[in-house]
């Protein structure tokens, strides 16, 4: 009987190990795989061993830590996990230091349009004075475990007073259905510039948008319209056509919506933005030619990266089904990811 008991226990242990391996094999298989062939750079989020909720954002080389290492890979960031769906998380990294700021990492399946980031960066490169924050795809690792293809979205950055800034954070206003949600550039909904100017009897006006920014905003995949409020008089409002919903990310991370205001005057901004989009003319021939050339490279890189991510999660068929509906930004321009999908 004792022999049979030992055999039974051994079988149970083996079954438990097999189940564990089935859960983690995919992640372990990609843990040390170089994914630069996927067309986009790697990003490693490495949690601090001594400070919960803090860590480092590094490249592959700096992600390897040894006990003998005396130098740490830079200053720490704040880390936040944002649950979006079952087994699906976005990440927020935040720092007050110049060159860092507030950055989101959103999984590809949660991004509404897979071609809009291409158009956004195309416009951003041609309008450097507009201060559009950078957006790019990246292969994301957390503690050296591959997570998949993510969209890296930065918020506008404001310097601290001791670093030469005003110390006043700009605010991001997300408008939809007569409501405006207020967040600052550190993704906090504490009272700020907007509440202060309203208290002084001033309602900010939308600055005249650049035609190319208006053209881009007309292709933004979110249901809300996002604006950036200046922290300097006369506190103008400008378009900030980010490809993700900041309200949804805030609700997922905090379990409640951000601070909101209700005011019929928000329609002024929306009407002005819609008018600017309608007035924005087509791209110049030189820009159109560059767009088509760059899109071919983007499509090839994106689809390679998407396949690698799908191999981890086992959802290639589901992602292929979503492909036709996630390229509304470029389809009117005759640019399709499907034409590159071998």
PDB file of C-alpha atoms in Angstrom, residues 23-35 42-47 58-60 63-64 81 89 91 138-150 308-309 312-313:
ATOM      1  CA  UNK A  23       1.032  27.703 -18.491  1.00  0.00           C
ATOM      2  CA  UNK A  24       4.555  29.075 -18.614  1.00  0.00           C
ATOM      3  CA  UNK A  25       6.215  27.334 -21.563  1.00  0.00           C
ATOM      4  CA  UNK A  26       5.207  30.049 -24.033  1.00  0.00           C
ATOM      5  CA  UNK A  27       6.603  32.864 -21.883  1.00  0.00           C
ATOM      6  CA  UNK A  28       9.760  30.913 -21.100  1.00  0.00           C
ATOM      7  CA  UNK A  29      10.267  30.144 -24.753  1.00  0.00           C
ATOM      8  CA  UNK A  30      10.397  33.868 -25.531  1.00  0.00           C
ATOM      9  CA  UNK A  31      12.163  34.982 -22.335  1.00  0.00           C
ATOM     10  CA  UNK A  32      15.563  35.372 -23.971  1.00  0.00           C
ATOM     11  CA  UNK A  33      14.599  35.511 -27.635  1.00  0.00           C
ATOM     12  CA  UNK A  34      15.930  38.486 -29.593  1.00  0.00           C
ATOM     13  CA  UNK A  35      12.865  39.946 -31.318  1.00  0.00           C
ATOM     14  CA  UNK A  42      12.549  45.821 -27.472  1.00  0.00           C
ATOM     15  CA  UNK A  43      11.573  47.453 -24.175  1.00  0.00           C
ATOM     16  CA  UNK A  44      12.295  45.822 -20.818  1.00  0.00           C
ATOM     17  CA  UNK A  45      10.424  46.745 -17.640  1.00  0.00           C
ATOM     18  CA  UNK A  46      12.534  45.509 -14.751  1.00  0.00           C
ATOM     19  CA  UNK A  47      11.009  45.691 -11.269  1.00  0.00           C
ATOM     20  CA  UNK A  58      15.868  49.528 -20.132  1.00  0.00           C
ATOM     21  CA  UNK A  59      17.099  47.741 -23.252  1.00  0.00           C
ATOM     22  CA  UNK A  60      18.113  44.094 -23.506  1.00  0.00           C
ATOM     23  CA  UNK A  63      18.049  44.057 -18.359  1.00  0.00           C
ATOM     24  CA  UNK A  64      20.645  41.510 -17.209  1.00  0.00           C
ATOM     25  CA  UNK A  81      -0.197  47.551 -13.975  1.00  0.00           C
ATOM     26  CA  UNK A  89      -2.784  44.291 -18.933  1.00  0.00           C
ATOM     27  CA  UNK A  91       1.425  49.247 -18.152  1.00  0.00           C
ATOM     28  CA  UNK A 138       7.600  47.887 -29.143  1.00  0.00           C
ATOM     29  CA  UNK A 139       8.202  44.276 -28.183  1.00  0.00           C
ATOM     30  CA  UNK A 140       7.598  44.386 -24.435  1.00  0.00           C
ATOM     31  CA  UNK A 141       9.268  42.285 -21.755  1.00  0.00           C
ATOM     32  CA  UNK A 142       8.501  42.421 -18.024  1.00  0.00           C
ATOM     33  CA  UNK A 143      11.348  41.039 -15.893  1.00  0.00           C
ATOM     34  CA  UNK A 144      12.781  39.490 -19.080  1.00  0.00           C
ATOM     35  CA  UNK A 145       9.559  37.580 -19.817  1.00  0.00           C
ATOM     36  CA  UNK A 146       8.160  38.435 -23.248  1.00  0.00           C
ATOM     37  CA  UNK A 147       4.646  39.935 -23.089  1.00  0.00           C
ATOM     38  CA  UNK A 148       3.944  40.616 -26.756  1.00  0.00           C
ATOM     39  CA  UNK A 149       3.575  43.567 -29.118  1.00  0.00           C
ATOM     40  CA  UNK A 150       2.589  46.795 -27.332  1.00  0.00           C
ATOM     41  CA  UNK A 308       5.596  36.918 -33.095  1.00  0.00           C
ATOM     42  CA  UNK A 309       3.186  38.290 -30.507  1.00  0.00           C
ATOM     43  CA  UNK A 312       3.076  33.701 -27.708  1.00  0.00           C
ATOM     44  CA  UNK A 313      -0.640  34.157 -27.089  1.00  0.00           C
TER      45      UNK A 313
END
